[in-house]
């Protein structure tokens, strides 16, 4: 794609990177075929190709408006278009650049600014999330109906402190243990610790937020603050021989794998501890002694989060592990499409999010599975809001396959 950037952007790091990405695009339109919002709205500006043109206009100094901002806001950042693109266009990175520049040009309405600020100040902190849920009954009465409809209803998770396996293996890994997941579904990381303990790996918790909420809400400086803080916390463990830092949420895994790109080179060089999603770790271990004991509960449908299949580039990884254990995976049509959770998207774009949720649940339940499974906390909570059957993290299923000597009667959190 030919570009004519303004002098200002020609000399800026953001402009130079945007031009590099834009020039890779041949505007073929294949991306629109797999874009969730284009499927719903059939509007060129609500598909990747149209949004790329809008971003091109920004860096060329052409006229843009708050309508342009709205079209970029509607993007889920699911990266399905990147999986489809024959030219390898780094659309998600270009989108970040375009959104950041538009934030400088247009002031959002006060209620949008307030909502985005609140999300950034609450979601990265598990203690604040807990306090929010304590106030939910009152908030549901006083907040505007539009916000009330978007407020989640999931119950708080119980404390997992006393159940965490002791550090007893030579192999050790860290796990990021903070934000929404630690407050609402503490059992997920606990299940990871039990599964890895059975594989001879001790899991050590390190508090913190990956910074994805700030990064996706156009607050890159704030996101870099989280990143620097995390790297400083990991450094002593890295020097002590810990193998990797991992996450049980594919969205967090993707964000952490992007740290070196998001930081200046000298700081990014310190982020040398390998980042791995829990699925990548387990797929590389010997599971020959593992199998599903209760075959009556074998039929499931798996929702592959966009961050896992498109962002991390691991389609079929979790499904292969579960099938190897004896689970029967029911077919899911349109498995490449987003469920509509997309981090804070379900709160900021509720109508589109709910339409995508209905479409996704119809696809997941068409073959009548007994339960649904996924690999990302946002997807799990989003699906569970409207599903008519249990929605679980896939580690909950895997834990049922532990070798007999390692099995526990573990029911920390109700599935639904």
Coordinates of C-alpha atoms in Angstrom, one line a residue:
X1 CA 0.0 0.0 0.0
X2 CA 1.4 3.4 -1.0
X3 CA 1.7 5.9 1.8
X4 CA 2.4 9.7 2.1
X5 CA 3.0 10.4 5.7
X6 CA 3.2 13.9 7.1
X7 CA 6.7 15.3 7.9
X8 CA 5.8 15.0 11.6
X9 CA 5.1 11.3 11.3
X10 CA 8.0 10.6 8.9
X11 CA 10.4 11.5 11.7
X12 CA 8.5 9.8 14.6
X13 CA 9.0 6.2 15.7
X14 CA 5.2 5.6 15.7
X15 CA 4.9 7.0 12.1
X16 CA 7.8 5.0 10.8
X17 CA 6.5 1.7 12.3
X18 CA 3.0 2.5 11.0
X19 CA 4.3 3.1 7.5
X20 CA 6.2 -0.2 7.6
X21 CA 3.1 -2.1 8.4
X22 CA 0.9 -0.2 6.0
X23 CA 3.2 -0.9 3.1
X24 CA 2.8 -4.6 3.7
X25 CA -0.9 -4.5 3.1
X26 CA -2.1 -5.2 -0.5
X27 CA -5.8 -4.4 0.4
X28 CA -7.0 -7.8 -0.8
X29 CA -9.9 -8.0 1.6
X30 CA -9.3 -11.6 2.7
X31 CA -9.3 -10.2 6.3
X32 CA -12.9 -9.1 6.2
X33 CA -14.0 -12.7 5.7
X34 CA -12.9 -13.7 9.1
X35 CA -13.6 -10.4 11.0
X36 CA -16.3 -10.8 13.6
X37 CA -17.5 -7.2 13.5
X38 CA -17.6 -7.2 9.7
X39 CA -19.7 -10.4 9.8
X40 CA -22.2 -8.6 12.1
X41 CA -22.3 -5.1 10.5
X42 CA -21.2 -5.6 6.9
X43 CA -19.6 -2.2 7.0
X44 CA -16.2 -1.8 5.3
X45 CA -15.1 0.6 8.0
X46 CA -15.9 -2.1 10.6
X47 CA -13.6 -4.6 9.0
X48 CA -9.7 -4.7 9.0
X49 CA -9.3 -3.3 5.5
X50 CA -11.5 -0.3 6.2
X51 CA -9.8 0.3 9.6
X52 CA -6.4 0.2 7.9
X53 CA -7.5 3.0 5.6
X54 CA -8.7 5.0 8.5
X55 CA -5.4 4.6 10.3
X56 CA -3.5 5.5 7.0
X57 CA -5.5 8.8 6.9
X58 CA -4.4 9.6 10.5
X59 CA -0.7 9.3 9.6
X60 CA -1.1 11.1 6.3
X61 CA -2.7 14.1 8.0
X62 CA -6.1 13.6 6.3
X63 CA -9.4 14.4 7.9
X64 CA -10.5 12.0 10.6
X65 CA -13.3 12.3 13.1
X66 CA -14.8 10.8 16.3
X67 CA -16.6 8.5 13.9
X68 CA -13.2 7.2 12.9
X69 CA -12.5 6.6 16.6
X70 CA -15.8 4.7 16.9
X71 CA -14.9 2.3 14.1
X72 CA -11.5 1.6 15.7
X73 CA -13.1 1.2 19.1
X74 CA -15.4 -1.5 17.6
X75 CA -12.4 -3.7 16.7
X76 CA -12.1 -6.6 19.2
X77 CA -8.3 -6.9 18.6
X78 CA -9.0 -10.7 18.1
X79 CA -6.2 -11.0 15.4
X80 CA -8.3 -13.3 13.3
X81 CA -7.4 -11.1 10.4
X82 CA -3.7 -11.7 11.1
X83 CA -4.2 -15.4 10.8
X84 CA -6.0 -14.9 7.5
X85 CA -3.7 -12.3 6.0
X86 CA -1.5 -13.7 3.1
X87 CA 0.9 -10.7 3.5
X88 CA 1.5 -11.0 7.2
X89 CA 0.3 -7.5 8.1
X90 CA 0.8 -6.8 11.8
X91 CA -2.7 -5.3 12.1
X92 CA -3.0 -5.4 15.9
X93 CA 0.2 -3.3 16.3
X94 CA -1.1 -0.9 13.6
X95 CA -4.4 -0.6 15.5
X96 CA -2.6 0.3 18.7
X97 CA -0.7 3.0 16.9
X98 CA -3.8 4.4 15.3
X99 CA -5.9 4.4 18.5
X100 CA -3.1 6.2 20.4
X101 CA -2.9 9.0 17.8
X102 CA -6.7 9.4 17.8
X103 CA -6.7 9.7 21.6
X104 CA -4.5 12.8 21.1
X105 CA -6.8 14.3 18.6
X106 CA -10.3 13.8 20.1
X107 CA -11.5 14.1 23.6
X108 CA -14.0 11.4 24.5
X109 CA -17.3 12.2 26.2
X110 CA -16.9 12.4 30.0
X111 CA -18.8 9.2 30.6
X112 CA -16.5 7.3 28.2
X113 CA -13.4 8.8 29.8
X114 CA -14.8 7.9 33.3
X115 CA -15.6 4.3 32.4
X116 CA -12.2 3.7 30.8
X117 CA -10.4 5.3 33.8
X118 CA -12.4 3.2 36.2
X119 CA -11.6 0.0 34.3
X120 CA -7.9 0.8 34.4
X121 CA -7.9 1.6 38.1
X122 CA -9.9 -1.4 39.2
X123 CA -9.4 -4.5 37.0
X124 CA -5.6 -4.8 37.4
X125 CA -5.9 -5.0 41.2
X126 CA -7.5 -8.0 42.7
X127 CA -8.2 -6.3 46.1
X128 CA -10.2 -3.6 44.3
X129 CA -12.1 -6.1 42.3
X130 CA -13.2 -7.8 45.5
X131 CA -14.3 -4.5 47.0
X132 CA -16.2 -3.7 43.8
X133 CA -18.2 -7.0 44.1
X134 CA -19.0 -6.2 47.7
X135 CA -20.7 -3.0 46.5
X136 CA -22.4 -4.6 43.4
X137 CA -25.9 -4.8 44.9
X138 CA -25.9 -1.1 45.6
X139 CA -24.2 -0.1 42.4
X140 CA -26.8 -2.0 40.4
X141 CA -29.4 0.3 41.8
X142 CA -27.7 3.7 41.2
X143 CA -25.7 3.3 38.0
X144 CA -27.3 4.1 34.6
X145 CA -29.1 1.1 32.9
X146 CA -26.6 0.9 30.1
X147 CA -23.7 0.3 32.6
X148 CA -25.9 -1.9 34.8
X149 CA -26.6 -4.3 31.9
X150 CA -22.9 -4.7 31.4
X151 CA -22.1 -5.4 35.0
X152 CA -21.1 -9.1 35.6
X153 CA -22.8 -11.3 38.2
X154 CA -20.3 -14.0 38.8
X155 CA -19.6 -14.9 42.5
X156 CA -16.2 -14.3 44.2
X157 CA -13.9 -17.2 44.4
X158 CA -12.9 -18.7 47.7
X159 CA -9.4 -18.3 49.1
X160 CA -6.9 -20.9 47.8
X161 CA -4.0 -20.0 50.1
X162 CA -4.1 -23.2 52.2
X163 CA -4.4 -25.5 49.2
X164 CA -1.3 -24.4 47.3
X165 CA 1.3 -27.2 46.8
X166 CA 4.6 -26.7 48.6
X167 CA 7.7 -25.8 46.6
X168 CA 9.4 -29.3 46.5
X169 CA 10.7 -29.9 43.0
X170 CA 14.0 -29.0 41.3
X171 CA 12.0 -27.6 38.3
X172 CA 10.3 -24.3 39.2
X173 CA 8.2 -21.8 37.3
X174 CA 6.6 -18.6 38.2
X175 CA 2.9 -17.7 37.7
X176 CA 1.4 -14.2 37.4
X177 CA -1.2 -14.2 40.1
X178 CA -3.3 -11.0 40.2
X179 CA -6.0 -8.9 38.5
X180 CA -9.5 -10.2 38.0
X181 CA -8.7 -13.9 37.8
X182 CA -7.2 -14.0 41.3
X183 CA -10.2 -12.3 42.7
X184 CA -13.0 -14.1 40.9
X185 CA -11.5 -17.5 40.0
X186 CA -8.6 -18.3 42.3
X187 CA -9.1 -22.0 41.6
X188 CA -7.7 -21.7 38.1
X189 CA -4.1 -21.0 39.2
X190 CA -4.5 -23.5 42.0
X191 CA -5.4 -26.2 39.5
X192 CA -2.4 -25.3 37.5
X193 CA -0.2 -25.6 40.6
X194 CA -1.7 -29.1 41.3
X195 CA -1.3 -30.3 37.7
X196 CA 2.3 -29.1 37.4
X197 CA 3.1 -30.5 40.8
X198 CA 2.1 -33.9 39.5
X199 CA 4.4 -33.3 36.6
X200 CA 7.4 -32.5 38.9
X201 CA 7.2 -28.7 38.5
X202 CA 6.7 -26.4 41.5
X203 CA 4.7 -23.3 40.7
X204 CA 5.6 -20.1 42.6
X205 CA 3.1 -17.2 42.7
X206 CA 4.2 -13.6 41.9
X207 CA 1.7 -10.9 42.3
X208 CA 1.0 -8.4 39.6
X209 CA -1.0 -7.5 36.5
X210 CA 0.4 -8.0 33.0
X211 CA -0.7 -4.5 31.9
X212 CA -3.0 -5.6 29.1
X213 CA -6.0 -3.6 30.4
X214 CA -4.0 -0.3 30.2
X215 CA -2.4 -1.2 26.9
X216 CA -5.7 -2.0 25.2
X217 CA -7.4 1.1 26.7
X218 CA -4.8 3.4 25.0
X219 CA -2.7 4.1 28.1
X220 CA 0.7 2.7 26.9
X221 CA 2.7 4.7 29.5
X222 CA 0.6 3.1 32.3
X223 CA 1.1 -0.3 30.7
X224 CA 4.8 0.1 30.6
X225 CA 4.7 0.9 34.3
X226 CA 3.1 -2.5 35.0
X227 CA 5.7 -4.2 32.7
X228 CA 8.7 -2.6 34.5
X229 CA 7.3 -3.6 37.8
X230 CA 6.8 -7.2 36.8
X231 CA 10.3 -7.5 35.3
X232 CA 11.7 -6.2 38.6
X233 CA 9.7 -8.8 40.5
X234 CA 10.8 -11.6 38.3
X235 CA 14.5 -10.7 38.2
X236 CA 15.5 -12.4 41.5
X237 CA 13.8 -15.6 40.4
X238 CA 15.3 -15.5 37.0
X239 CA 18.8 -15.2 38.5
X240 CA 17.9 -18.2 40.8
X241 CA 17.2 -20.6 37.9
X242 CA 13.5 -20.5 37.5
X243 CA 12.5 -21.9 34.1
X244 CA 9.8 -19.5 32.9
X245 CA 7.0 -17.2 33.8
X246 CA 3.6 -18.6 32.8
X247 CA -0.1 -17.7 32.8
X248 CA -3.3 -19.7 32.8
X249 CA -5.0 -16.9 30.9
X250 CA -4.0 -16.8 27.2
X251 CA -4.6 -13.1 27.0
X252 CA -2.0 -12.5 29.7
X253 CA 0.4 -14.9 28.1
X254 CA 0.1 -12.9 24.8
X255 CA 0.7 -9.6 26.6
X256 CA 3.7 -10.8 28.4
X257 CA 5.3 -12.3 25.3
X258 CA 5.0 -8.8 23.8
X259 CA 7.0 -7.1 26.6
X260 CA 10.2 -6.7 24.6
X261 CA 8.4 -4.9 21.8
X262 CA 6.6 -2.6 24.1
X263 CA 9.7 -1.5 26.1
X264 CA 12.8 0.5 25.1
X265 CA 15.6 -1.9 24.1
X266 CA 17.7 -1.5 27.3
X267 CA 14.7 -2.2 29.5
X268 CA 13.3 -4.9 27.3
X269 CA 16.6 -6.8 27.4
X270 CA 16.0 -7.5 31.1
X271 CA 12.8 -9.4 30.2
X272 CA 14.8 -12.6 29.5
X273 CA 12.7 -15.0 31.5
X274 CA 10.8 -17.1 28.9
X275 CA 7.0 -16.5 28.9
X276 CA 4.8 -19.5 28.3
X277 CA 1.1 -20.2 28.3
X278 CA 0.2 -23.1 30.6
X279 CA -0.9 -25.0 27.5
X280 CA 2.5 -24.8 26.0
X281 CA 4.1 -26.1 29.1
X282 CA 1.8 -29.1 29.5
X283 CA 2.0 -30.0 25.9
X284 CA 5.7 -30.6 26.3
X285 CA 5.4 -32.9 29.3
X286 CA 4.9 -36.7 29.5
X287 CA 1.2 -37.3 30.0
X288 CA 1.3 -41.1 29.1
X289 CA 0.1 -42.0 32.6
X290 CA -2.8 -39.6 32.5
X291 CA -6.4 -40.4 31.4
X292 CA -10.0 -39.5 32.1
X293 CA -11.5 -41.6 34.8
X294 CA -15.2 -40.7 34.4
X295 CA -16.1 -41.3 30.8
X296 CA -19.7 -40.3 31.4
X297 CA -18.5 -36.6 31.5
X298 CA -16.3 -36.8 28.4
X299 CA -18.4 -34.8 25.9
X300 CA -17.3 -31.2 25.8
X301 CA -17.1 -28.2 23.4
X302 CA -13.9 -26.2 23.6
X303 CA -13.9 -22.5 22.8
X304 CA -10.4 -21.5 21.7
X305 CA -9.8 -17.9 22.8
X306 CA -8.6 -15.5 20.1
X307 CA -5.5 -14.8 22.1
X308 CA -4.6 -18.5 22.1
X309 CA -5.4 -19.4 18.4
X310 CA -4.6 -16.2 16.7
X311 CA -2.3 -14.2 19.1
X312 CA -0.2 -17.1 20.4
X313 CA -0.6 -19.1 17.2
X314 CA -1.6 -22.3 19.0
X315 CA -4.8 -23.5 17.3
X316 CA -5.7 -27.0 18.4
X317 CA -3.1 -27.2 21.2
X318 CA -5.5 -27.6 24.1
X319 CA -7.9 -29.6 22.1
X320 CA -5.1 -32.1 21.3
X321 CA -4.2 -32.4 25.0
X322 CA -7.9 -33.0 26.0
X323 CA -8.5 -35.6 23.3
X324 CA -5.4 -37.4 24.4
X325 CA -6.9 -37.7 27.9
X326 CA -10.1 -39.3 26.5
X327 CA -12.4 -36.3 26.2
X328 CA -14.8 -36.2 23.2
X329 CA -14.7 -32.8 21.6
X330 CA -17.9 -31.9 19.9
X331 CA -17.6 -30.0 16.6
X332 CA -17.8 -26.2 16.8
X333 CA -18.6 -24.1 13.7
X334 CA -17.0 -20.7 13.2
X335 CA -14.4 -21.6 15.8
X336 CA -12.2 -18.8 14.5
X337 CA -14.7 -16.1 15.6
X338 CA -14.5 -14.2 18.8
X339 CA -17.0 -14.7 21.7
X340 CA -17.2 -11.0 22.3
X341 CA -15.4 -10.8 25.6
X342 CA -12.1 -9.3 24.3
X343 CA -10.9 -7.9 27.6
X344 CA -13.0 -4.8 28.5
X345 CA -14.8 -4.9 25.1
X346 CA -17.9 -6.6 26.7
X347 CA -18.3 -3.5 29.0
X348 CA -17.5 -0.8 26.4
X349 CA -19.3 -2.3 23.4
X350 CA -22.1 -4.3 25.1
X351 CA -24.5 -4.6 22.0
X352 CA -21.9 -6.0 19.7
X353 CA -20.4 -8.1 22.5
X354 CA -23.8 -9.7 23.3
X355 CA -24.5 -10.4 19.6
X356 CA -21.2 -12.2 19.3
X357 CA -21.8 -14.1 22.5
X358 CA -25.2 -15.4 21.3
X359 CA -23.6 -16.5 18.0
X360 CA -20.7 -18.2 19.8
X361 CA -22.9 -20.0 22.3
X362 CA -25.2 -21.3 19.5
X363 CA -22.1 -22.7 17.8
X364 CA -20.7 -24.2 21.0
X365 CA -23.9 -25.9 22.0
X366 CA -25.2 -27.1 18.6
X367 CA -23.8 -30.6 19.2
X368 CA -25.2 -30.8 22.7
X369 CA -21.9 -31.1 24.8
X370 CA -22.3 -31.6 28.5
X371 CA -20.1 -28.6 29.3
X372 CA -18.0 -25.9 27.7
X373 CA -14.4 -25.3 28.3
X374 CA -12.0 -22.4 27.4
X375 CA -8.5 -21.1 28.2
X376 CA -9.0 -17.5 29.1
X377 CA -10.6 -15.9 32.2
X378 CA -12.4 -13.2 30.1
X379 CA -14.0 -15.7 27.8
X380 CA -15.0 -18.0 30.7
X381 CA -16.8 -15.2 32.6
X382 CA -18.4 -13.9 29.4
X383 CA -19.7 -17.3 28.3
X384 CA -20.9 -18.3 31.8
X385 CA -23.1 -15.2 31.9
X386 CA -25.5 -16.7 29.3
X387 CA -24.6 -20.4 28.9
X388 CA -27.2 -23.0 29.8
X389 CA -24.6 -25.5 30.9
X390 CA -21.3 -25.4 33.0
X391 CA -18.4 -23.4 31.6
X392 CA -15.0 -24.3 33.0
X393 CA -11.3 -23.6 32.5
X394 CA -9.7 -26.5 30.7
X395 CA -7.4 -27.1 33.6
X396 CA -10.4 -28.2 35.6
X397 CA -10.9 -31.0 33.1
X398 CA -7.2 -31.9 33.0
X399 CA -7.1 -32.2 36.8
X400 CA -9.6 -35.0 36.5
X401 CA -7.1 -36.9 34.5
X402 CA -4.3 -37.0 37.1
X403 CA -2.6 -40.3 37.7
X404 CA -4.5 -42.2 40.5
X405 CA -1.9 -41.5 43.2
X406 CA -2.1 -37.7 42.5
X407 CA -5.9 -37.3 42.4
X408 CA -7.6 -35.1 45.0
X409 CA -11.2 -34.4 45.9
X410 CA -11.0 -30.8 44.9
X411 CA -14.1 -28.6 44.6
X412 CA -13.0 -25.1 45.4
X413 CA -15.3 -23.3 43.0
X414 CA -18.7 -24.3 41.7
X415 CA -18.8 -24.6 37.9
X416 CA -22.4 -23.2 37.7

